[in-house]
Amino acid sequence: MPSIPTYTYRFEWSEEDHEHVALCAEIPGLSGLGATRADAVAELEESIRGWLAHLEEEGLPIPAPRQRVVGHTY
């Protein structure tokens, strides 16, 4: 199973599902649902691993993580 790059995750609350939703900025369209944020991330990461495996099998590029600003002084 491919390892997951350091992707950017976002969390939302789904009133419809009454669950946390985890989303990945680098791979739109994938999400994970869970009773807790940790559960939602676990489901999202399972989906990401499957998607990355598919990309590898097809010889397609793996999405790069977004650049992060660290230690920026305002």
PDB file of N, CA, C and O in Angstrom:
ATOM      1  N   MET A   1       0.829  -1.176   0.000  1.00  0.00           N
ATOM      2  CA  MET A   1       0.000   0.000   0.000  1.00  0.00           C
ATOM      3  C   MET A   1       0.880   1.248   0.000  1.00  0.00           C
ATOM      4  O   MET A   1       1.810   1.349   0.790  1.00  0.00           O
ATOM      5  N   PRO A   2       0.601   2.220  -0.873  1.00  0.00           N
ATOM      6  CA  PRO A   2       1.435   3.413  -0.915  1.00  0.00           C
ATOM      7  C   PRO A   2       1.277   4.267   0.347  1.00  0.00           C
ATOM      8  O   PRO A   2       0.210   4.301   0.948  1.00  0.00           O
ATOM      9  N   SER A   3       2.380   4.917   0.721  1.00  0.00           N
ATOM     10  CA  SER A   3       2.277   5.832   1.861  1.00  0.00           C
ATOM     11  C   SER A   3       1.630   7.127   1.383  1.00  0.00           C
ATOM     12  O   SER A   3       1.679   7.463   0.199  1.00  0.00           O
ATOM     13  N   ILE A   4       1.046   7.849   2.312  1.00  0.00           N
ATOM     14  CA  ILE A   4       0.331   9.079   1.980  1.00  0.00           C
ATOM     15  C   ILE A   4       1.259  10.270   2.199  1.00  0.00           C
ATOM     16  O   ILE A   4       1.813  10.435   3.284  1.00  0.00           O
ATOM     17  N   PRO A   5       1.439  11.093   1.163  1.00  0.00           N
ATOM     18  CA  PRO A   5       2.213  12.320   1.358  1.00  0.00           C
ATOM     19  C   PRO A   5       1.548  13.205   2.419  1.00  0.00           C
ATOM     20  O   PRO A   5       0.397  12.980   2.800  1.00  0.00           O
ATOM     21  N   THR A   6       2.229  14.221   2.845  1.00  0.00           N
ATOM     22  CA  THR A   6       1.692  15.132   3.859  1.00  0.00           C
ATOM     23  C   THR A   6       0.688  16.069   3.191  1.00  0.00           C
ATOM     24  O   THR A   6       1.010  17.190   2.814  1.00  0.00           O
ATOM     25  N   TYR A   7      -0.520  15.572   3.027  1.00  0.00           N
ATOM     26  CA  TYR A   7      -1.580  16.347   2.389  1.00  0.00           C
ATOM     27  C   TYR A   7      -2.286  17.240   3.403  1.00  0.00           C
ATOM     28  O   TYR A   7      -2.172  17.054   4.617  1.00  0.00           O
ATOM     29  N   THR A   8      -3.054  18.184   2.871  1.00  0.00           N
ATOM     30  CA  THR A   8      -3.814  19.125   3.688  1.00  0.00           C
ATOM     31  C   THR A   8      -5.240  18.610   3.844  1.00  0.00           C
ATOM     32  O   THR A   8      -5.924  18.360   2.849  1.00  0.00           O
ATOM     33  N   TYR A   9      -5.663  18.453   5.097  1.00  0.00           N
ATOM     34  CA  TYR A   9      -7.023  17.985   5.378  1.00  0.00           C
ATOM     35  C   TYR A   9      -7.859  19.130   5.935  1.00  0.00           C
ATOM     36  O   TYR A   9      -7.350  20.015   6.614  1.00  0.00           O
ATOM     37  N   ARG A  10      -9.135  19.067   5.642  1.00  0.00           N
ATOM     38  CA  ARG A  10     -10.103  20.030   6.176  1.00  0.00           C
ATOM     39  C   ARG A  10     -11.253  19.228   6.754  1.00  0.00           C
ATOM     40  O   ARG A  10     -11.575  18.149   6.274  1.00  0.00           O
ATOM     41  N   PHE A  11     -11.857  19.775   7.793  1.00  0.00           N
ATOM     42  CA  PHE A  11     -12.972  19.093   8.442  1.00  0.00           C
ATOM     43  C   PHE A  11     -14.228  19.944   8.384  1.00  0.00           C
ATOM     44  O   PHE A  11     -14.158  21.157   8.499  1.00  0.00           O
ATOM     45  N   GLU A  12     -15.342  19.268   8.234  1.00  0.00           N
ATOM     46  CA  GLU A  12     -16.652  19.915   8.261  1.00  0.00           C
ATOM     47  C   GLU A  12     -17.589  19.013   9.059  1.00  0.00           C
ATOM     48  O   GLU A  12     -17.290  17.851   9.313  1.00  0.00           O
ATOM     49  N   TRP A  13     -18.714  19.566   9.435  1.00  0.00           N
ATOM     50  CA  TRP A  13     -19.756  18.786  10.083  1.00  0.00           C
ATOM     51  C   TRP A  13     -20.892  18.619   9.090  1.00  0.00           C
ATOM     52  O   TRP A  13     -21.334  19.582   8.456  1.00  0.00           O
ATOM     53  N   SER A  14     -21.380  17.402   8.920  1.00  0.00           N
ATOM     54  CA  SER A  14     -22.503  17.137   8.029  1.00  0.00           C
ATOM     55  C   SER A  14     -23.776  17.028   8.863  1.00  0.00           C
ATOM     56  O   SER A  14     -23.946  16.052   9.602  1.00  0.00           O
ATOM     57  N   GLU A  15     -24.642  18.023   8.742  1.00  0.00           N
ATOM     58  CA  GLU A  15     -25.943  17.970   9.428  1.00  0.00           C
ATOM     59  C   GLU A  15     -26.775  16.819   8.882  1.00  0.00           C
ATOM     60  O   GLU A  15     -27.478  16.154   9.626  1.00  0.00           O
ATOM     61  N   GLU A  16     -26.663  16.594   7.583  1.00  0.00           N
ATOM     62  CA  GLU A  16     -27.443  15.538   6.935  1.00  0.00           C
ATOM     63  C   GLU A  16     -27.061  14.156   7.465  1.00  0.00           C
ATOM     64  O   GLU A  16     -27.926  13.330   7.746  1.00  0.00           O
ATOM     65  N   ASP A  17     -25.750  13.918   7.605  1.00  0.00           N
ATOM     66  CA  ASP A  17     -25.273  12.605   8.049  1.00  0.00           C
ATOM     67  C   ASP A  17     -25.020  12.539   9.552  1.00  0.00           C
ATOM     68  O   ASP A  17     -24.806  11.455  10.092  1.00  0.00           O
ATOM     69  N   HIS A  18     -24.990  13.705  10.208  1.00  0.00           N
ATOM     70  CA  HIS A  18     -24.668  13.787  11.638  1.00  0.00           C
ATOM     71  C   HIS A  18     -23.316  13.150  11.926  1.00  0.00           C
ATOM     72  O   HIS A  18     -23.149  12.393  12.880  1.00  0.00           O
ATOM     73  N   GLU A  19     -22.350  13.468  11.042  1.00  0.00           N
ATOM     74  CA  GLU A  19     -20.999  12.937  11.180  1.00  0.00           C
ATOM     75  C   GLU A  19     -19.988  14.000  10.754  1.00  0.00           C
ATOM     76  O   GLU A  19     -20.325  14.953  10.053  1.00  0.00           O
ATOM     77  N   HIS A  20     -18.751  13.780  11.177  1.00  0.00           N
ATOM     78  CA  HIS A  20     -17.639  14.612  10.724  1.00  0.00           C
ATOM     79  C   HIS A  20     -17.281  14.198   9.307  1.00  0.00           C
ATOM     80  O   HIS A  20     -17.366  13.017   8.952  1.00  0.00           O
ATOM     81  N   VAL A  21     -16.851  15.174   8.517  1.00  0.00           N
ATOM     82  CA  VAL A  21     -16.408  14.923   7.153  1.00  0.00           C
ATOM     83  C   VAL A  21     -14.966  15.395   7.048  1.00  0.00           C
ATOM     84  O   VAL A  21     -14.660  16.532   7.408  1.00  0.00           O
ATOM     85  N   ALA A  22     -14.085  14.540   6.562  1.00  0.00           N
ATOM     86  CA  ALA A  22     -12.693  14.897   6.306  1.00  0.00           C
ATOM     87  C   ALA A  22     -12.500  14.987   4.797  1.00  0.00           C
ATOM     88  O   ALA A  22     -12.951  14.109   4.056  1.00  0.00           O
ATOM     89  N   LEU A  23     -11.855  16.060   4.358  1.00  0.00           N
ATOM     90  CA  LEU A  23     -11.616  16.303   2.938  1.00  0.00           C
ATOM     91  C   LEU A  23     -10.129  16.527   2.719  1.00  0.00           C
ATOM     92  O   LEU A  23      -9.431  17.034   3.604  1.00  0.00           O
ATOM     93  N   CYS A  24      -9.652  16.202   1.533  1.00  0.00           N
ATOM     94  CA  CYS A  24      -8.250  16.383   1.181  1.00  0.00           C
ATOM     95  C   CYS A  24      -8.158  17.452   0.102  1.00  0.00           C
ATOM     96  O   CYS A  24      -8.743  17.300  -0.980  1.00  0.00           O
ATOM     97  N   ALA A  25      -7.412  18.534   0.387  1.00  0.00           N
ATOM     98  CA  ALA A  25      -7.303  19.656  -0.553  1.00  0.00           C
ATOM     99  C   ALA A  25      -6.657  19.236  -1.871  1.00  0.00           C
ATOM    100  O   ALA A  25      -7.032  19.731  -2.932  1.00  0.00           O
ATOM    101  N   GLU A  26      -5.703  18.323  -1.816  1.00  0.00           N
ATOM    102  CA  GLU A  26      -4.977  17.929  -3.020  1.00  0.00           C
ATOM    103  C   GLU A  26      -5.734  16.945  -3.903  1.00  0.00           C
ATOM    104  O   GLU A  26      -5.399  16.761  -5.073  1.00  0.00           O
ATOM    105  N   ILE A  27      -6.742  16.297  -3.338  1.00  0.00           N
ATOM    106  CA  ILE A  27      -7.512  15.308  -4.116  1.00  0.00           C
ATOM    107  C   ILE A  27      -9.004  15.604  -3.944  1.00  0.00           C
ATOM    108  O   ILE A  27      -9.696  14.954  -3.148  1.00  0.00           O
ATOM    109  N   PRO A  28      -9.518  16.594  -4.664  1.00  0.00           N
ATOM    110  CA  PRO A  28     -10.942  16.913  -4.561  1.00  0.00           C
ATOM    111  C   PRO A  28     -11.793  15.701  -4.937  1.00  0.00           C
ATOM    112  O   PRO A  28     -11.422  14.910  -5.793  1.00  0.00           O
ATOM    113  N   GLY A  29     -12.894  15.562  -4.273  1.00  0.00           N
ATOM    114  CA  GLY A  29     -13.805  14.474  -4.588  1.00  0.00           C
ATOM    115  C   GLY A  29     -13.713  13.301  -3.632  1.00  0.00           C
ATOM    116  O   GLY A  29     -14.632  12.500  -3.568  1.00  0.00           O
ATOM    117  N   LEU A  30     -12.594  13.186  -2.911  1.00  0.00           N
ATOM    118  CA  LEU A  30     -12.485  12.133  -1.906  1.00  0.00           C
ATOM    119  C   LEU A  30     -12.867  12.700  -0.552  1.00  0.00           C
ATOM    120  O   LEU A  30     -12.564  13.849  -0.240  1.00  0.00           O
ATOM    121  N   SER A  31     -13.544  11.882   0.241  1.00  0.00           N
ATOM    122  CA  SER A  31     -13.915  12.319   1.586  1.00  0.00           C
ATOM    123  C   SER A  31     -14.034  11.096   2.487  1.00  0.00           C
ATOM    124  O   SER A  31     -14.089   9.967   2.017  1.00  0.00           O
ATOM    125  N   GLY A  32     -14.061  11.371   3.765  1.00  0.00           N
ATOM    126  CA  GLY A  32     -14.271  10.325   4.747  1.00  0.00           C
ATOM    127  C   GLY A  32     -15.271  10.803   5.778  1.00  0.00           C
ATOM    128  O   GLY A  32     -15.261  11.968   6.159  1.00  0.00           O
ATOM    129  N   LEU A  33     -16.155   9.932   6.208  1.00  0.00           N
ATOM    130  CA  LEU A  33     -17.150  10.250   7.226  1.00  0.00           C
ATOM    131  C   LEU A  33     -16.843   9.456   8.488  1.00  0.00           C
ATOM    132  O   LEU A  33     -16.360   8.330   8.426  1.00  0.00           O
ATOM    133  N   GLY A  34     -17.142  10.061   9.641  1.00  0.00           N
ATOM    134  CA  GLY A  34     -16.940   9.325  10.879  1.00  0.00           C
ATOM    135  C   GLY A  34     -17.587  10.007  12.061  1.00  0.00           C
ATOM    136  O   GLY A  34     -17.862  11.208  12.032  1.00  0.00           O
ATOM    137  N   ALA A  35     -17.817   9.244  13.110  1.00  0.00           N
ATOM    138  CA  ALA A  35     -18.405   9.777  14.341  1.00  0.00           C
ATOM    139  C   ALA A  35     -17.465  10.786  14.992  1.00  0.00           C
ATOM    140  O   ALA A  35     -17.902  11.708  15.675  1.00  0.00           O
ATOM    141  N   THR A  36     -16.147  10.608  14.777  1.00  0.00           N
ATOM    142  CA  THR A  36     -15.144  11.543  15.284  1.00  0.00           C
ATOM    143  C   THR A  36     -14.291  12.000  14.106  1.00  0.00           C
ATOM    144  O   THR A  36     -14.303  11.382  13.024  1.00  0.00           O
ATOM    145  N   ARG A  37     -13.503  13.071  14.336  1.00  0.00           N
ATOM    146  CA  ARG A  37     -12.588  13.510  13.273  1.00  0.00           C
ATOM    147  C   ARG A  37     -11.591  12.406  12.943  1.00  0.00           C
ATOM    148  O   ARG A  37     -11.258  12.196  11.780  1.00  0.00           O
ATOM    149  N   ALA A  38     -11.115  11.706  13.972  1.00  0.00           N
ATOM    150  CA  ALA A  38     -10.153  10.624  13.742  1.00  0.00           C
ATOM    151  C   ALA A  38     -10.764   9.524  12.870  1.00  0.00           C
ATOM    152  O   ALA A  38     -10.095   8.988  11.974  1.00  0.00           O
ATOM    153  N   ASP A  39     -12.021   9.192  13.109  1.00  0.00           N
ATOM    154  CA  ASP A  39     -12.697   8.185  12.285  1.00  0.00           C
ATOM    155  C   ASP A  39     -12.823   8.664  10.842  1.00  0.00           C
ATOM    156  O   ASP A  39     -12.634   7.896   9.901  1.00  0.00           O
ATOM    157  N   ALA A  40     -13.156   9.950  10.682  1.00  0.00           N
ATOM    158  CA  ALA A  40     -13.299  10.515   9.340  1.00  0.00           C
ATOM    159  C   ALA A  40     -11.960  10.502   8.604  1.00  0.00           C
ATOM    160  O   ALA A  40     -11.897  10.169   7.417  1.00  0.00           O
ATOM    161  N   VAL A  41     -10.873  10.844   9.304  1.00  0.00           N
ATOM    162  CA  VAL A  41      -9.546  10.817   8.689  1.00  0.00           C
ATOM    163  C   VAL A  41      -9.159   9.398   8.311  1.00  0.00           C
ATOM    164  O   VAL A  41      -8.609   9.160   7.225  1.00  0.00           O
ATOM    165  N   ALA A  42      -9.439   8.433   9.165  1.00  0.00           N
ATOM    166  CA  ALA A  42      -9.108   7.038   8.857  1.00  0.00           C
ATOM    167  C   ALA A  42      -9.807   6.593   7.573  1.00  0.00           C
ATOM    168  O   ALA A  42      -9.194   5.943   6.711  1.00  0.00           O
ATOM    169  N   GLU A  43     -11.076   6.948   7.426  1.00  0.00           N
ATOM    170  CA  GLU A  43     -11.813   6.571   6.213  1.00  0.00           C
ATOM    171  C   GLU A  43     -11.263   7.315   5.003  1.00  0.00           C
ATOM    172  O   GLU A  43     -11.103   6.738   3.920  1.00  0.00           O
ATOM    173  N   LEU A  44     -10.959   8.612   5.166  1.00  0.00           N
ATOM    174  CA  LEU A  44     -10.390   9.397   4.067  1.00  0.00           C
ATOM    175  C   LEU A  44      -9.052   8.803   3.635  1.00  0.00           C
ATOM    176  O   LEU A  44      -8.797   8.644   2.439  1.00  0.00           O
ATOM    177  N   GLU A  45      -8.194   8.466   4.585  1.00  0.00           N
ATOM    178  CA  GLU A  45      -6.874   7.937   4.236  1.00  0.00           C
ATOM    179  C   GLU A  45      -6.975   6.582   3.540  1.00  0.00           C
ATOM    180  O   GLU A  45      -6.169   6.273   2.668  1.00  0.00           O
ATOM    181  N   GLU A  46      -7.974   5.788   3.876  1.00  0.00           N
ATOM    182  CA  GLU A  46      -8.200   4.535   3.162  1.00  0.00           C
ATOM    183  C   GLU A  46      -8.537   4.829   1.694  1.00  0.00           C
ATOM    184  O   GLU A  46      -8.026   4.175   0.780  1.00  0.00           O
ATOM    185  N   SER A  47      -9.377   5.846   1.476  1.00  0.00           N
ATOM    186  CA  SER A  47      -9.732   6.243   0.106  1.00  0.00           C
ATOM    187  C   SER A  47      -8.520   6.792  -0.638  1.00  0.00           C
ATOM    188  O   SER A  47      -8.315   6.493  -1.816  1.00  0.00           O
ATOM    189  N   ILE A  48      -7.713   7.600   0.057  1.00  0.00           N
ATOM    190  CA  ILE A  48      -6.518   8.166  -0.575  1.00  0.00           C
ATOM    191  C   ILE A  48      -5.558   7.047  -0.979  1.00  0.00           C
ATOM    192  O   ILE A  48      -5.015   7.061  -2.091  1.00  0.00           O
ATOM    193  N   ARG A  49      -5.328   6.089  -0.108  1.00  0.00           N
ATOM    194  CA  ARG A  49      -4.425   4.968  -0.433  1.00  0.00           C
ATOM    195  C   ARG A  49      -4.905   4.229  -1.692  1.00  0.00           C
ATOM    196  O   ARG A  49      -4.113   3.879  -2.562  1.00  0.00           O
ATOM    197  N   GLY A  50      -6.212   3.998  -1.769  1.00  0.00           N
ATOM    198  CA  GLY A  50      -6.763   3.335  -2.948  1.00  0.00           C
ATOM    199  C   GLY A  50      -6.565   4.153  -4.208  1.00  0.00           C
ATOM    200  O   GLY A  50      -6.212   3.619  -5.268  1.00  0.00           O
ATOM    201  N   TRP A  51      -6.772   5.453  -4.103  1.00  0.00           N
ATOM    202  CA  TRP A  51      -6.608   6.337  -5.256  1.00  0.00           C
ATOM    203  C   TRP A  51      -5.142   6.391  -5.682  1.00  0.00           C
ATOM    204  O   TRP A  51      -4.829   6.294  -6.876  1.00  0.00           O
ATOM    205  N   LEU A  52      -4.224   6.510  -4.716  1.00  0.00           N
ATOM    206  CA  LEU A  52      -2.797   6.554  -5.046  1.00  0.00           C
ATOM    207  C   LEU A  52      -2.341   5.230  -5.678  1.00  0.00           C
ATOM    208  O   LEU A  52      -1.546   5.238  -6.624  1.00  0.00           O
ATOM    209  N   ALA A  53      -2.851   4.116  -5.184  1.00  0.00           N
ATOM    210  CA  ALA A  53      -2.518   2.816  -5.775  1.00  0.00           C
ATOM    211  C   ALA A  53      -2.992   2.758  -7.226  1.00  0.00           C
ATOM    212  O   ALA A  53      -2.274   2.275  -8.112  1.00  0.00           O
ATOM    213  N   HIS A  54      -4.187   3.265  -7.478  1.00  0.00           N
ATOM    214  CA  HIS A  54      -4.724   3.310  -8.845  1.00  0.00           C
ATOM    215  C   HIS A  54      -3.827   4.157  -9.743  1.00  0.00           C
ATOM    216  O   HIS A  54      -3.505   3.754 -10.867  1.00  0.00           O
ATOM    217  N   LEU A  55      -3.436   5.338  -9.252  1.00  0.00           N
ATOM    218  CA  LEU A  55      -2.572   6.213 -10.049  1.00  0.00           C
ATOM    219  C   LEU A  55      -1.240   5.522 -10.364  1.00  0.00           C
ATOM    220  O   LEU A  55      -0.758   5.599 -11.503  1.00  0.00           O
ATOM    221  N   GLU A  56      -0.664   4.854  -9.364  1.00  0.00           N
ATOM    222  CA  GLU A  56       0.601   4.139  -9.571  1.00  0.00           C
ATOM    223  C   GLU A  56       0.443   3.043 -10.626  1.00  0.00           C
ATOM    224  O   GLU A  56       1.283   2.896 -11.514  1.00  0.00           O
ATOM    225  N   GLU A  57      -0.642   2.272 -10.524  1.00  0.00           N
ATOM    226  CA  GLU A  57      -0.891   1.186 -11.481  1.00  0.00           C
ATOM    227  C   GLU A  57      -1.010   1.716 -12.903  1.00  0.00           C
ATOM    228  O   GLU A  57      -0.584   1.063 -13.855  1.00  0.00           O
ATOM    229  N   GLU A  58      -1.604   2.897 -13.038  1.00  0.00           N
ATOM    230  CA  GLU A  58      -1.813   3.486 -14.362  1.00  0.00           C
ATOM    231  C   GLU A  58      -0.620   4.321 -14.831  1.00  0.00           C
ATOM    232  O   GLU A  58      -0.642   4.857 -15.934  1.00  0.00           O
ATOM    233  N   GLY A  59       0.397   4.453 -13.972  1.00  0.00           N
ATOM    234  CA  GLY A  59       1.564   5.255 -14.334  1.00  0.00           C
ATOM    235  C   GLY A  59       1.287   6.747 -14.362  1.00  0.00           C
ATOM    236  O   GLY A  59       1.962   7.496 -15.070  1.00  0.00           O
ATOM    237  N   LEU A  60       0.296   7.167 -13.603  1.00  0.00           N
ATOM    238  CA  LEU A  60      -0.085   8.577 -13.563  1.00  0.00           C
ATOM    239  C   LEU A  60       0.610   9.284 -12.391  1.00  0.00           C
ATOM    240  O   LEU A  60       0.976   8.644 -11.406  1.00  0.00           O
ATOM    241  N   PRO A  61       0.774  10.596 -12.487  1.00  0.00           N
ATOM    242  CA  PRO A  61       1.475  11.317 -11.418  1.00  0.00           C
ATOM    243  C   PRO A  61       0.670  11.364 -10.122  1.00  0.00           C
ATOM    244  O   PRO A  61      -0.557  11.431 -10.138  1.00  0.00           O
ATOM    245  N   ILE A  62       1.407  11.325  -9.016  1.00  0.00           N
ATOM    246  CA  ILE A  62       0.811  11.438  -7.687  1.00  0.00           C
ATOM    247  C   ILE A  62       0.713  12.927  -7.355  1.00  0.00           C
ATOM    248  O   ILE A  62       1.696  13.660  -7.517  1.00  0.00           O
ATOM    249  N   PRO A  63      -0.442  13.412  -6.899  1.00  0.00           N
ATOM    250  CA  PRO A  63      -0.553  14.829  -6.546  1.00  0.00           C
ATOM    251  C   PRO A  63       0.447  15.208  -5.453  1.00  0.00           C
ATOM    252  O   PRO A  63       0.587  14.492  -4.455  1.00  0.00           O
ATOM    253  N   ALA A  64       1.138  16.313  -5.667  1.00  0.00           N
ATOM    254  CA  ALA A  64       2.106  16.798  -4.684  1.00  0.00           C
ATOM    255  C   ALA A  64       1.370  17.516  -3.555  1.00  0.00           C
ATOM    256  O   ALA A  64       0.327  18.135  -3.783  1.00  0.00           O
ATOM    257  N   PRO A  65       1.915  17.432  -2.343  1.00  0.00           N
ATOM    258  CA  PRO A  65       1.325  18.199  -1.230  1.00  0.00           C
ATOM    259  C   PRO A  65       1.443  19.696  -1.514  1.00  0.00           C
ATOM    260  O   PRO A  65       2.369  20.132  -2.206  1.00  0.00           O
ATOM    261  N   ARG A  66       0.517  20.445  -0.976  1.00  0.00           N
ATOM    262  CA  ARG A  66       0.591  21.903  -1.092  1.00  0.00           C
ATOM    263  C   ARG A  66       1.783  22.403  -0.291  1.00  0.00           C
ATOM    264  O   ARG A  66       2.153  21.804   0.718  1.00  0.00           O
ATOM    265  N   GLN A  67       2.363  23.502  -0.738  1.00  0.00           N
ATOM    266  CA  GLN A  67       3.453  24.098   0.021  1.00  0.00           C
ATOM    267  C   GLN A  67       2.905  24.743   1.266  1.00  0.00           C
ATOM    268  O   GLN A  67       1.828  25.328   1.256  1.00  0.00           O
ATOM    269  N   ARG A  68       3.666  24.631   2.339  1.00  0.00           N
ATOM    270  CA  ARG A  68       3.256  25.215   3.605  1.00  0.00           C
ATOM    271  C   ARG A  68       4.182  26.367   3.958  1.00  0.00           C
ATOM    272  O   ARG A  68       5.374  26.312   3.695  1.00  0.00           O
ATOM    273  N   VAL A  69       3.622  27.381   4.564  1.00  0.00           N
ATOM    274  CA  VAL A  69       4.411  28.501   5.064  1.00  0.00           C
ATOM    275  C   VAL A  69       4.704  28.201   6.527  1.00  0.00           C
ATOM    276  O   VAL A  69       3.800  28.084   7.340  1.00  0.00           O
ATOM    277  N   VAL A  70       5.971  28.047   6.853  1.00  0.00           N
ATOM    278  CA  VAL A  70       6.376  27.736   8.219  1.00  0.00           C
ATOM    279  C   VAL A  70       7.263  28.856   8.732  1.00  0.00           C
ATOM    280  O   VAL A  70       8.172  29.313   8.047  1.00  0.00           O
ATOM    281  N   GLY A  71       6.969  29.301   9.949  1.00  0.00           N
ATOM    282  CA  GLY A  71       7.801  30.318  10.566  1.00  0.00           C
ATOM    283  C   GLY A  71       7.652  31.693   9.963  1.00  0.00           C
ATOM    284  O   GLY A  71       8.548  32.521  10.076  1.00  0.00           O
ATOM    285  N   HIS A  72       6.525  31.942   9.325  1.00  0.00           N
ATOM    286  CA  HIS A  72       6.292  33.260   8.734  1.00  0.00           C
ATOM    287  C   HIS A  72       6.065  34.279   9.840  1.00  0.00           C
ATOM    288  O   HIS A  72       5.311  34.048  10.763  1.00  0.00           O
ATOM    289  N   THR A  73       6.720  35.425   9.741  1.00  0.00           N
ATOM    290  CA  THR A  73       6.578  36.488  10.719  1.00  0.00           C
ATOM    291  C   THR A  73       5.752  37.628  10.123  1.00  0.00           C
ATOM    292  O   THR A  73       6.022  38.065   9.018  1.00  0.00           O
ATOM    293  N   TYR A  74       4.785  38.082  10.857  1.00  0.00           N
ATOM    294  CA  TYR A  74       3.940  39.184  10.395  1.00  0.00           C
ATOM    295  C   TYR A  74       4.358  40.463  11.051  1.00  0.00           C
ATOM    296  O   TYR A  74       4.785  40.559  12.110  1.00  0.00           O
TER     297      TYR A  74
END
